[in-house]
Coordinates of C-alpha atoms and ligand atoms in Angstrom, one line a residue:
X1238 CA 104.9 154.4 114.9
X1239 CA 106.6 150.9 112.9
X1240 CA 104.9 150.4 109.9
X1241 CA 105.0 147.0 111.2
X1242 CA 104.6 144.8 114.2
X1243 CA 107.6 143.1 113.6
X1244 CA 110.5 142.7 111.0
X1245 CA 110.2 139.3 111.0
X1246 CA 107.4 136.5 111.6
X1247 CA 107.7 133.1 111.4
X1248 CA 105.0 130.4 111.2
X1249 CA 105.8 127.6 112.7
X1250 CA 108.3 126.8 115.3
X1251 CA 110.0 123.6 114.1
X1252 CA 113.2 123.3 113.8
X1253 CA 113.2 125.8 110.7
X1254 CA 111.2 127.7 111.9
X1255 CA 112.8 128.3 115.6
X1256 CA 116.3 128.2 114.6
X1257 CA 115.1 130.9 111.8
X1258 CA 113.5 133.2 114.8
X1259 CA 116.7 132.8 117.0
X1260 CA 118.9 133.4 114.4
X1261 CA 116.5 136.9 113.0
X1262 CA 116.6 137.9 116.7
X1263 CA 120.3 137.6 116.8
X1264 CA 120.7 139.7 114.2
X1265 CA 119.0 142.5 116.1
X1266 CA 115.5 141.8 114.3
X1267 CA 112.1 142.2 116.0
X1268 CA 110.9 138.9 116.1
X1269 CA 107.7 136.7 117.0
X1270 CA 107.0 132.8 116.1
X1271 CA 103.5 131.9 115.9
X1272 CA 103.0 128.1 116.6
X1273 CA 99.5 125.8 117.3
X1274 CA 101.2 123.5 119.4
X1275 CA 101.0 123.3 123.3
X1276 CA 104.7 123.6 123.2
X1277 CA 107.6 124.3 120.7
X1278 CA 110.1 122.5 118.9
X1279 CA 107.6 121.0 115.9
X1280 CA 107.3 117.3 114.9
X1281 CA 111.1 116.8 115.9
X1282 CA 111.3 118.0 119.2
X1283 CA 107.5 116.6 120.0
X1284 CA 106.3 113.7 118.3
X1285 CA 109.5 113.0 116.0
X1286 CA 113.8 113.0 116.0
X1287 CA 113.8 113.4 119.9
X1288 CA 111.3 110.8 121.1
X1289 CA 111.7 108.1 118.3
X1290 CA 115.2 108.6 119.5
X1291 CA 114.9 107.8 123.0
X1292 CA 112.9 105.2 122.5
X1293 CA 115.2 103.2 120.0
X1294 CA 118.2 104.0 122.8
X1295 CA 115.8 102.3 125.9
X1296 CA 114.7 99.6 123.8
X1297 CA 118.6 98.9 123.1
X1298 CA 119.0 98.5 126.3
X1299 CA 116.3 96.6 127.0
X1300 CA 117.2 94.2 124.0
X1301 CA 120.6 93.9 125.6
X1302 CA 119.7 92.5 128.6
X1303 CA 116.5 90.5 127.9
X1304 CA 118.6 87.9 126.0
X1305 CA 121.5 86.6 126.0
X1306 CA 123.3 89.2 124.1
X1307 CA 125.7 89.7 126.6
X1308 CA 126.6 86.4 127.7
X1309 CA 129.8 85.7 125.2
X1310 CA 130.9 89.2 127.9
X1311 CA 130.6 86.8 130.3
X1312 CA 127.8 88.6 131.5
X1313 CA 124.6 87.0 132.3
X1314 CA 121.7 89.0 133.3
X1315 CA 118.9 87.4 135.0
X1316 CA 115.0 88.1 134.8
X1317 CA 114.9 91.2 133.8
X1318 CA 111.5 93.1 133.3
X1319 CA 110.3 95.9 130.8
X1320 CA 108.2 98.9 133.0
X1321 CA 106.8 100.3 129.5
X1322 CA 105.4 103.0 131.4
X1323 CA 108.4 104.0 132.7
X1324 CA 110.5 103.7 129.9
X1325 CA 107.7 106.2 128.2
X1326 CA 108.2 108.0 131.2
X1327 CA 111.5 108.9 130.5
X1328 CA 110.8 109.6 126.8
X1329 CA 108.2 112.3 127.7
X1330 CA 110.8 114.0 130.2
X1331 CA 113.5 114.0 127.2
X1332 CA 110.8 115.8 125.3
X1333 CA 109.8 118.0 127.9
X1334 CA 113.4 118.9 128.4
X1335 CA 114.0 119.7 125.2
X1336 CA 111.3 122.0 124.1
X1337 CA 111.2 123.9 127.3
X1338 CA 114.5 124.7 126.6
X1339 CA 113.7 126.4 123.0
X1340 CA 110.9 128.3 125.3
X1341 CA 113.9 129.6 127.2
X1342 CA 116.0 130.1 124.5
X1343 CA 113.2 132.6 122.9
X1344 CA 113.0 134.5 126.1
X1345 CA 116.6 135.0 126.0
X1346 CA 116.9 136.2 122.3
X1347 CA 113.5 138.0 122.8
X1348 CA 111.6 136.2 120.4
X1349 CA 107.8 136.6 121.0
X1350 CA 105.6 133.4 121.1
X1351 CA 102.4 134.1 119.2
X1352 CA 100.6 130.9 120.6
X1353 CA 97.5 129.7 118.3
X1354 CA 97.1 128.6 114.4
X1355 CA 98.0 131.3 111.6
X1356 CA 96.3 132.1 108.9
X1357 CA 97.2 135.3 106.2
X1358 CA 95.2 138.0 105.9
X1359 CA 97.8 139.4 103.6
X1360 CA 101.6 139.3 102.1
X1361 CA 102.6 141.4 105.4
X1362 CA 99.4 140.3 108.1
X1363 CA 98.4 137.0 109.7
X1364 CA 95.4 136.1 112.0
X1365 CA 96.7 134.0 114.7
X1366 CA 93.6 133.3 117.2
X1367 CA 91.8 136.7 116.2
X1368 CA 94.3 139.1 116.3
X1369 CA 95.5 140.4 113.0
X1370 CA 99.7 140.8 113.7
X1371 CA 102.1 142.3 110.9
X1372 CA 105.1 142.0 109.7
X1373 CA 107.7 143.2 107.0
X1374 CA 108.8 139.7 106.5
X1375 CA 107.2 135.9 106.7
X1376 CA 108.6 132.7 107.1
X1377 CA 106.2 129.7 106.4
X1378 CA 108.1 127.0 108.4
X1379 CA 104.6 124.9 109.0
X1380 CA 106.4 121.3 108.5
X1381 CA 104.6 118.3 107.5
X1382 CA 102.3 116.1 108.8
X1383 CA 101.6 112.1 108.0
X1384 CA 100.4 111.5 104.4
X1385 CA 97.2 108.9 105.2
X1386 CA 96.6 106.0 103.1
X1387 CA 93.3 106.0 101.5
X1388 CA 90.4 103.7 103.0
X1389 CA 92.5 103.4 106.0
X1390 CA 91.5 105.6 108.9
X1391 CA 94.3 106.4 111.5
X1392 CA 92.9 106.3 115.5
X1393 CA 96.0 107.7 117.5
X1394 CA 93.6 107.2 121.0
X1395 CA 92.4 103.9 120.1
X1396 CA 95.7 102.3 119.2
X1397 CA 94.9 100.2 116.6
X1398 CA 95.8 101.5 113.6
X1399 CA 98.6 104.6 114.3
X1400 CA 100.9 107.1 112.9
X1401 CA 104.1 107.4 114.2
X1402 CA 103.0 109.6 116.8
X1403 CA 100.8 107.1 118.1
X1404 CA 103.9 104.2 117.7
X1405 CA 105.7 106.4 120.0
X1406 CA 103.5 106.0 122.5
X1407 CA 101.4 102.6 122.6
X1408 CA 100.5 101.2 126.1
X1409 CA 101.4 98.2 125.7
X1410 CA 103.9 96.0 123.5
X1411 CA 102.0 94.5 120.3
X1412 CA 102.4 90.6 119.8
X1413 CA 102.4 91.7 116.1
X1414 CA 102.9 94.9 114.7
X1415 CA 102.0 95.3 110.7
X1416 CA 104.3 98.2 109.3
X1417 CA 102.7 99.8 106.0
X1418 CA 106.1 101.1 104.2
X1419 CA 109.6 100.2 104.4
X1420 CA 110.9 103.7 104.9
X1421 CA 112.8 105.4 107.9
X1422 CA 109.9 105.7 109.9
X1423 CA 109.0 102.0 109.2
X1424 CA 112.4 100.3 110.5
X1425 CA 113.5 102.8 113.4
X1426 CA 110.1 102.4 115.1
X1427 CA 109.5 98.4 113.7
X1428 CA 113.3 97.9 115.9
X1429 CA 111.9 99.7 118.6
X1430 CA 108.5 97.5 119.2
X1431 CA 110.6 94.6 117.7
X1432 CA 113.3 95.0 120.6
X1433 CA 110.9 95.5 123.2
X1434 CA 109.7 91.6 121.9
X1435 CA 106.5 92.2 119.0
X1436 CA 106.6 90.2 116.2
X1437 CA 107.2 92.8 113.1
X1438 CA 106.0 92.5 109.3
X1439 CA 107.1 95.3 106.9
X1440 CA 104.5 95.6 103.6
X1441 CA 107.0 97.8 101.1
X1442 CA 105.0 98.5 98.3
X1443 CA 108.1 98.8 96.1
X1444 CA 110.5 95.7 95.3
X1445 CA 113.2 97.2 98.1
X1446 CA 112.7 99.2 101.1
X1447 CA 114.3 102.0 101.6
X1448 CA 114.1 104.2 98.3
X1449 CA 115.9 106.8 97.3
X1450 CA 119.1 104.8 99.0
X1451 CA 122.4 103.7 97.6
X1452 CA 121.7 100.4 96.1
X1453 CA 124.1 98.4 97.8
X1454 CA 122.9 99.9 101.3
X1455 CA 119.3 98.9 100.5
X1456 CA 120.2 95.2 99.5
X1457 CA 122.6 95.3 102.7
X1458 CA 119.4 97.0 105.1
X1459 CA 117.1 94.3 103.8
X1460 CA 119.4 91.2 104.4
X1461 CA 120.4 92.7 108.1
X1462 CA 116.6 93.4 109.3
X1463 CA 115.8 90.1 107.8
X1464 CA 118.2 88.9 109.9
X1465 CA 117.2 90.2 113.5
X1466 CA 113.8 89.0 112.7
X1467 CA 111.8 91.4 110.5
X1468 CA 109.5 89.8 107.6
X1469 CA 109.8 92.1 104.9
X1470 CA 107.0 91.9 102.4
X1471 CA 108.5 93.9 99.0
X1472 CA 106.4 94.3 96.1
X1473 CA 103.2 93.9 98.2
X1474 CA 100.1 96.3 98.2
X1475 CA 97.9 97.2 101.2
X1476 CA 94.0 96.8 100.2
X1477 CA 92.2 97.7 102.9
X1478 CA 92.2 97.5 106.6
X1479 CA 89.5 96.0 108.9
X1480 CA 89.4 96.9 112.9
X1481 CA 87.7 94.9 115.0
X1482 CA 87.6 95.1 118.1
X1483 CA 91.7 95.8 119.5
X1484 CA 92.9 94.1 116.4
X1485 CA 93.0 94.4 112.5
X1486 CA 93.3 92.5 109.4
X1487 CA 95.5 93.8 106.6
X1488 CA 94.8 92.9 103.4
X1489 CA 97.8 92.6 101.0
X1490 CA 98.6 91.4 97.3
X1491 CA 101.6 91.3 95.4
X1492 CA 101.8 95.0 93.7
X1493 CA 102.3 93.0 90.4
X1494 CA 99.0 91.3 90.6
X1495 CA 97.9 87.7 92.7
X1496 CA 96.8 86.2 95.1
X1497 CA 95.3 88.3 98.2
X1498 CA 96.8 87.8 101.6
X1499 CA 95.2 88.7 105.0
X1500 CA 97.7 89.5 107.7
X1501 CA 96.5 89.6 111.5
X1502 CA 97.7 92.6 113.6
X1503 CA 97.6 94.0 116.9
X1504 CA 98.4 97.1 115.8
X1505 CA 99.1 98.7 112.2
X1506 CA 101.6 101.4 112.0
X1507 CA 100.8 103.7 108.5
X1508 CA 104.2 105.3 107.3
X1509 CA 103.9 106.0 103.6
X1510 CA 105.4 109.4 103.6
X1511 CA 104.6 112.8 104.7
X1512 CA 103.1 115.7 103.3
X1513 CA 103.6 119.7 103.4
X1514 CA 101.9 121.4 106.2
X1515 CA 99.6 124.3 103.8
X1516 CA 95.8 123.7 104.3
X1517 CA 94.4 126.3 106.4
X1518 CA 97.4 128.7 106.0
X1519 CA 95.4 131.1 104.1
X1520 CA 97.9 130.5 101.1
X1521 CA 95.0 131.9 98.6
X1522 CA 95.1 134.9 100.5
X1523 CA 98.6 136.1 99.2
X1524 CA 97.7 134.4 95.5
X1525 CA 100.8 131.6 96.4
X1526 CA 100.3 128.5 95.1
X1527 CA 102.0 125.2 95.5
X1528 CA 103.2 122.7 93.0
X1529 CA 102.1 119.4 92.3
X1530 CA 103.4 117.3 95.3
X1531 CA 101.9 120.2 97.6
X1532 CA 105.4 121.8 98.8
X1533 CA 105.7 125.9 98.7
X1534 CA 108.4 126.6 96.3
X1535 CA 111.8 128.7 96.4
X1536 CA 114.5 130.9 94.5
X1537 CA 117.8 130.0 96.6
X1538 CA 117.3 132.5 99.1
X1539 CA 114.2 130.7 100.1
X1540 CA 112.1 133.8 98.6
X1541 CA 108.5 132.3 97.5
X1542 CA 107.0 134.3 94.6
X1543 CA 104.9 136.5 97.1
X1544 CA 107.4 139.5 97.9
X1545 CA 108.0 139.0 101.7
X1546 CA 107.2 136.0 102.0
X1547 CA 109.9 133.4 102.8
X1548 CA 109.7 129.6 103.0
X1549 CA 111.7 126.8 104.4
X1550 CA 111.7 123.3 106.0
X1551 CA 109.1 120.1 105.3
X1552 CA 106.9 123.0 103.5
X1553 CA 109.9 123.0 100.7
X1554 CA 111.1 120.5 98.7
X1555 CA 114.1 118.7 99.5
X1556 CA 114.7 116.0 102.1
X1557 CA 112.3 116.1 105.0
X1558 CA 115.0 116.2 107.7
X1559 CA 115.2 118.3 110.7
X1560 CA 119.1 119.3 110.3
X1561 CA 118.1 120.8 106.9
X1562 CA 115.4 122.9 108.1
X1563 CA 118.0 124.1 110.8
X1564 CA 120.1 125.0 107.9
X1565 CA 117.6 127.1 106.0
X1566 CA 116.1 128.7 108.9
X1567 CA 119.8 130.0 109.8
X1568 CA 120.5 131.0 106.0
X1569 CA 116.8 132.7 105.4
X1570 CA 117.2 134.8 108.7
X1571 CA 120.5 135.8 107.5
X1572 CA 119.0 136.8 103.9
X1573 CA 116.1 139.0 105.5
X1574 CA 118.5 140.3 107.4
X1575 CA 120.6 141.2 104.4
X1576 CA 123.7 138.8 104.9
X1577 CA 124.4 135.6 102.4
X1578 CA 122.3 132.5 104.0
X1579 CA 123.5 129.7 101.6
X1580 CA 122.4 125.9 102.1
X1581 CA 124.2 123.7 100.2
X1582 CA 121.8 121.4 99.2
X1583 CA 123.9 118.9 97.3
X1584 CA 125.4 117.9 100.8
X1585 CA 123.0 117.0 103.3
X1586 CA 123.9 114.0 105.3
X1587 CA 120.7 111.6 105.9
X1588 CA 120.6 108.7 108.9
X1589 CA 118.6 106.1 110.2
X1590 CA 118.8 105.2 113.7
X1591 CA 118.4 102.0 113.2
X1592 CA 121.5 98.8 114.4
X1593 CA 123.0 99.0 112.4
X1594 CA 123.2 102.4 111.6
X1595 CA 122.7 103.7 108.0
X1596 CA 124.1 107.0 106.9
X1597 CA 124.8 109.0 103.8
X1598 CA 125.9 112.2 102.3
X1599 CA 125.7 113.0 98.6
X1600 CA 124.9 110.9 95.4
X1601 CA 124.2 107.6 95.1
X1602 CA 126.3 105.1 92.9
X1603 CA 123.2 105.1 90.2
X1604 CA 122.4 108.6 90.5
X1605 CA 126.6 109.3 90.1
X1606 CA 126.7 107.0 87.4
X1607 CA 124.1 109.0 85.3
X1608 CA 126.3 111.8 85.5
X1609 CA 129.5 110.5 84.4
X1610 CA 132.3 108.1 85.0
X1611 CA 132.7 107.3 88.6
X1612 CA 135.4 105.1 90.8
X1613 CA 134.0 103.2 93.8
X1614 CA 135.9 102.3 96.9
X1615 CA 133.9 100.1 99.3
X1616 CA 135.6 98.6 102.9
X1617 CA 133.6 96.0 105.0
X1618 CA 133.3 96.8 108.9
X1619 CA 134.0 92.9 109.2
X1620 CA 137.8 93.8 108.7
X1621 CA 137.9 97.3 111.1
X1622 CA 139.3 96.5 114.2
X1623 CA 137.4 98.2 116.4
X1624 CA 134.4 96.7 115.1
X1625 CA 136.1 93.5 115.9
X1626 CA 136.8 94.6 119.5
X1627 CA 133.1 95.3 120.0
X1628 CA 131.3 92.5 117.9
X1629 CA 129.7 94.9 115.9
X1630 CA 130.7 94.2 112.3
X1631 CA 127.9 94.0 110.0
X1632 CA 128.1 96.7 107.0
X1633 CA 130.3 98.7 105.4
X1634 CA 131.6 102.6 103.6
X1635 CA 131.0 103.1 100.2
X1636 CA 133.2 106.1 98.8
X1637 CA 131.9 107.7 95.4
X1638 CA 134.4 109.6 93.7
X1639 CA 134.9 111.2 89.7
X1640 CA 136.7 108.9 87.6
X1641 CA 138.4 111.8 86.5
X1642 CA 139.2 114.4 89.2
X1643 CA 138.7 111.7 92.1
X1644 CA 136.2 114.4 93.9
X1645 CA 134.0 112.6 96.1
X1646 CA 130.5 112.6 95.3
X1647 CA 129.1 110.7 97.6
X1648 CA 129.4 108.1 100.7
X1649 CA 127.3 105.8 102.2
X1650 CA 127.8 103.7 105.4
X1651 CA 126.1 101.2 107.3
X1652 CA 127.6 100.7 110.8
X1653 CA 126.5 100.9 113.9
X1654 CA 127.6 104.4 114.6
X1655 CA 127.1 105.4 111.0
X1656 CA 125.4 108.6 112.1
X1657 CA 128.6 110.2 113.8
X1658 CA 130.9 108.8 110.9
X1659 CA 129.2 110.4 108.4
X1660 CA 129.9 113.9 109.5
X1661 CA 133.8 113.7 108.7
X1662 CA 132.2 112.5 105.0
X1663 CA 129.7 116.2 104.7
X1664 CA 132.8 118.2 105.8
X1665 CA 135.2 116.8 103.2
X1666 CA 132.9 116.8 100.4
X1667 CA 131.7 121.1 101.6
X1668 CA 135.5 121.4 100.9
X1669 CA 135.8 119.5 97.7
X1670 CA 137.8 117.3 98.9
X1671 CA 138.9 113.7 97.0
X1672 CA 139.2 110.7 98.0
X1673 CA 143.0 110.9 98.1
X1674 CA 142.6 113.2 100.8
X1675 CA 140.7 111.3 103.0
X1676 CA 142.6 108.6 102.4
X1677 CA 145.9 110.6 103.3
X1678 CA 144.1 112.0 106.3
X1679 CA 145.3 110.2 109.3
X1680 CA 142.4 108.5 111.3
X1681 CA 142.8 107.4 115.1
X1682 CA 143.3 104.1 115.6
X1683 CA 141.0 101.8 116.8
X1684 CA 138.0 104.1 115.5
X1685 CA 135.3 102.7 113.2
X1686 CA 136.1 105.9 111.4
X1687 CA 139.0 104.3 109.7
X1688 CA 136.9 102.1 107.6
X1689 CA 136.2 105.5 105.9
X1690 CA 139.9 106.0 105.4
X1691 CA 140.4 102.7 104.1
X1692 CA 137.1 102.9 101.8
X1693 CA 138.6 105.9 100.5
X1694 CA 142.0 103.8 99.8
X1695 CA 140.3 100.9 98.2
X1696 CA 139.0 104.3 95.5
X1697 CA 142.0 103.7 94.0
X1698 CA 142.3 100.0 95.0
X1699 CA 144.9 99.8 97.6
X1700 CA 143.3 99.4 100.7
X1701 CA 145.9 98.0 103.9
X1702 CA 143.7 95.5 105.8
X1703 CA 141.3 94.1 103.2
Ligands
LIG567 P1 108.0 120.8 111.8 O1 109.0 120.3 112.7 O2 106.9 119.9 111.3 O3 107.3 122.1 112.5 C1 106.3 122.8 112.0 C2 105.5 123.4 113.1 O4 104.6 124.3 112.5 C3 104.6 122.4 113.9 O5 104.9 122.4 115.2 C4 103.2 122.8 113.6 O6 102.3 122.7 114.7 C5 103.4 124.3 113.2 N1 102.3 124.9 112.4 C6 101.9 124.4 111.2 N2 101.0 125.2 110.6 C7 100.9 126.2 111.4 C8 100.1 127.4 111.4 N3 99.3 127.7 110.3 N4 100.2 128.3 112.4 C9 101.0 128.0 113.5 N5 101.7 126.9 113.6 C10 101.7 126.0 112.6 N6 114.5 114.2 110.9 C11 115.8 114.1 111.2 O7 116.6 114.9 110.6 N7 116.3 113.2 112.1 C12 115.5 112.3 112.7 O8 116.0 111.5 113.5 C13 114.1 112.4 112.4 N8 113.3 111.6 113.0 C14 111.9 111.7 112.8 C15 111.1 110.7 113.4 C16 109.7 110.8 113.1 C17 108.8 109.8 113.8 C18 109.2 111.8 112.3 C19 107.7 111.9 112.1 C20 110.0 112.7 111.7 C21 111.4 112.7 111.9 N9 112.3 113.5 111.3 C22 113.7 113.4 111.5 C23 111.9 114.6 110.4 C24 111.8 115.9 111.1 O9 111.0 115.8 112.2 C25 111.3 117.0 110.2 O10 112.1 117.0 109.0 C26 111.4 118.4 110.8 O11 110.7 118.4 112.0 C27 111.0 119.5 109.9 O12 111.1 120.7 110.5 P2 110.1 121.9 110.1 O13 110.5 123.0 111.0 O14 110.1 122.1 108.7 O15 108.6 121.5 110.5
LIG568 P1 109.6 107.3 103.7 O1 109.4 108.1 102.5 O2 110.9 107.2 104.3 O3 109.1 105.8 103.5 C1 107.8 105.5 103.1 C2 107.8 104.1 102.5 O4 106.5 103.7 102.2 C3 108.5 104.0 101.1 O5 109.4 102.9 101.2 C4 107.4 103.9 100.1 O6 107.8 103.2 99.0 C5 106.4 103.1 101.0 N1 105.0 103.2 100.5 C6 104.4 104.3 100.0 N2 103.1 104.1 99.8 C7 102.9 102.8 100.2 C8 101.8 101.9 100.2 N3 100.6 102.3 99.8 N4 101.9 100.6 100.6 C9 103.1 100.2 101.1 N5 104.2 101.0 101.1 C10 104.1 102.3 100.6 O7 108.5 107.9 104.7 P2 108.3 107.7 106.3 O8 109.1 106.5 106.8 O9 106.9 107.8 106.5 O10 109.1 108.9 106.9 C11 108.6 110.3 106.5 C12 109.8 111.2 106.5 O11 110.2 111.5 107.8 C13 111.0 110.7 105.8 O12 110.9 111.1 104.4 C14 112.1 111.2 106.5 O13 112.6 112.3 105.8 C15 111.6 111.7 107.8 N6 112.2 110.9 108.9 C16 113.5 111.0 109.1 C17 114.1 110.2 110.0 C18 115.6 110.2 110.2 O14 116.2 111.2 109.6 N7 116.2 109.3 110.9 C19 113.4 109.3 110.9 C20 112.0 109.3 110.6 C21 111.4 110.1 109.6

């Protein structure tokens, strides 16, 4: 008989944690995946990526033809009507899709569902609802969940005061929806209730929304959000909230120190942050412990300090994004399995889906500049002809390179289809490449892309059309 049940077990099924079960099974490991949830995919397939997603998409639409948006097309679209149910409708069914089709995809690479919450019993057992199951190896891939903000109590049901898992699915459109932090979570779902007609208000506690961004793209996010209507409040501190009734009161003072505020909502949306997924994991169980802001930590095979125990994902530190769990949960199957599973960490492209888009790869201008000497190359979207031919020209690329060597180290756009253009950025900078050879790399023309080619000209100061 095995000494164990399985080779491999993962906790969670995420996308670390699924893509690392696929990937073991691949490899000819026997595999299960226990998960709580009714069905898989985690917070990005469920209540995250995918949903927020659709719903910024629809409400495009929407916002498209409710105005007058189209008109200078020559296009004027009458009286038209916003079904919120349906348009939730069609959200759920994306969803649906989505993580039935990891459930098929574990049937096909025989990876067993262990449905139910895990808990260790030990470095090589977990509980998961009463039945002990072993394994040689275990990947904690539990995610993270919504870090609450003290004195203010979250009601999902009631609609009031939400998460962004209930901002994905209120029943009706807000007249003003109160977002508590200027973060990704904050804008992409304030544009989404904004487009489908709410009045938003943004309370950053910070001076600038956004942190952790490229300067520049911060000052440039504030002044277009401002611009399609947002009120950003910077430098503002949530006191309390009151509920009463189907509406709160938000109280707010500058984070400095003054005069209190109190802001009327129909519904307040609480996105501070998000925390590690470890309370009830059993974690004392194996003697791990975590460090101070709560996340299990690594070596850079993703080995905890519990032999056989593995971590990746939310759980880890490093950006909370679903594409770098994916990464890890390929690379930690491959080290269990005995390969070389390598995430480069240093490039990991970030986006918010917001219009315009905002995407980057690598290190900021003030994080570059604490390194060393650095050349900047910046090209507006105001002078890239395809962004021209389609009206669409607010932002711009940013293009970091070495003063010396001219290696790029890092690039930053804001565009509206930032999120594709950033790829062509991750894949030169995995192969070291400069800005010279972007710049001598030729682009097709009329793409939005070329902005990055001409960003990467203006590195050494000779862009053509600027
Ligand atoms: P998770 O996806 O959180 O999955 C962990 C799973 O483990 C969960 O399903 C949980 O139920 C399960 N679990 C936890 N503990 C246990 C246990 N003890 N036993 C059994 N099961 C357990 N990222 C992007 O890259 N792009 C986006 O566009 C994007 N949009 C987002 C929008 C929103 C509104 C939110 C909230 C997040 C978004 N993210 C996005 C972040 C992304 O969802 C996470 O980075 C990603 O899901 C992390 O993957 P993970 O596998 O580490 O964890
Ligand atoms: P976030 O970290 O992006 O932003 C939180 C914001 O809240 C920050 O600006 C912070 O300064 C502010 N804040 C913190 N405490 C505050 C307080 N008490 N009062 C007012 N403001 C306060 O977190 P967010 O938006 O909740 O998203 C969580 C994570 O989910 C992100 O870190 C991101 O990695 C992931 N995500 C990714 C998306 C994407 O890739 N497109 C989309 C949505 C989420």
């Amino acid at each position: 008989m095995a000494e164990f049940d399985y080779d491999v077990l993962v906790i969670g099924a995420g996308p670390g944690g699924y893509v690392a079960a696929i990937r073991a099974a691949q490899l000819g490991l026997k595999t299960a995946c226990a998960e709580s949830r009714e069905t898989l995919g985690g917070t990005c397939l469920n209540v995250g990526c995918i949903p927020s997603k659709a719903l910024l998409h629809a409400s495009e639409k929407y916002e498209e033809v409710s105005g007058d948006l189209l008109a200078k097309y020559g296009v004027t679209v009458k009286g038209a009507e916003l079904d919120l149910g349906v348009m939730l409708g069609e959200k759920e069914k994306v969803v649906a899709g989505l993580t039935g089709g990891i459930e098929f995809l574990f049937k096909k690479n025989k990876v067993d569902w262990l449905k139910g919450h895990a808990t260790f019993k030990d470095a090589h057992s977990v509980e998961v609802t009463g039945k002990t199951v072993t394994a040689k190896n275990i990947i904690i891939a539990t995610g993270s969940s919504v870090t609450p903000l003290p004195g203010v109590e979250i009601d999902n049901g009631k609609g009031v005061v939400v998460d962004s898992t209930g901002a994905l699915s209120l029943t009706k459109v807000p007249g003003h929806l109160v977002v508590i932090g200027g973060g990704v979570i904050g804008l992409e779902l304030g544009s989404v209730w904004r487009r489908l007609g709410a009045k938003v208000t943004v309370v950053e506690y910070l001076d600038q929304i956004l942190p952790g961004m490229d300067g520049d793209v911060r000052k440039e996010a504030s002044k277009l959000f401002t611009k399609q209507g947002f009120d950003i409040k910077t430098g503002t501190k949530v006191t309390g909230v009151e509920v009463k009734g189907d509406k709160a009161t938000v109280s707010v003072e500058p984070a400095a120190g003054g005069a209190a505020e109190a802001i009327e909502a129909d519904v307040v949306l609480v996105a501070i942050g998000r925390k590690p997924n470890t309370d009830g994991l059993g974690l004392d169980a194996i003697g791990l412990s975590v460090n101070q802001r709560g996340q299990i930590e690594t070596d850079h095979d993703f080995a905890t300090a519990v032999q056989g125990v593995w971590a990746i994902g939310d759980v880890v530190p490093g950006p909370m994004l679903a594409h770098k769990a994916e990464d890890e949960g390929v690379a930690v199957a491959e080290n269990i399995a005995g390969l070389t599973g390598i995430v480069n960490h240093d490039v990991i492209p970030a986006v918010v889906y917001t219009h315009p888009e905002i995407a980057s790869v690598g290190l900021t201008e003030e994080a570059a500049k604490e390194k060393g000497k650095v050349k900047v190359g910046k090209f507006l979207m105001l002078a890239n002809s395809r962004a021209k031919a389609n009206d669409d020209t607010d932002g711009f690329v940013k293009i970091i390179a070495d003063a010396d060597t001219d290696r790029v180290l890092g690039v930053h756009i804001v565009a509206s289809v930032a999120g594709t253009m950033i790829a062509q950025a991750a894949q030169a900078m995995e192969f070291g490449a400069t800005s010279e050879d972007i710049a001598y790399t030729c682009h097709a023309h009329p793409t939005h892309s070329e902005a990055v080619k001409e960003a990467a000209m203006a590195v050494k100061g000779k862009p053509i059309h600027m």
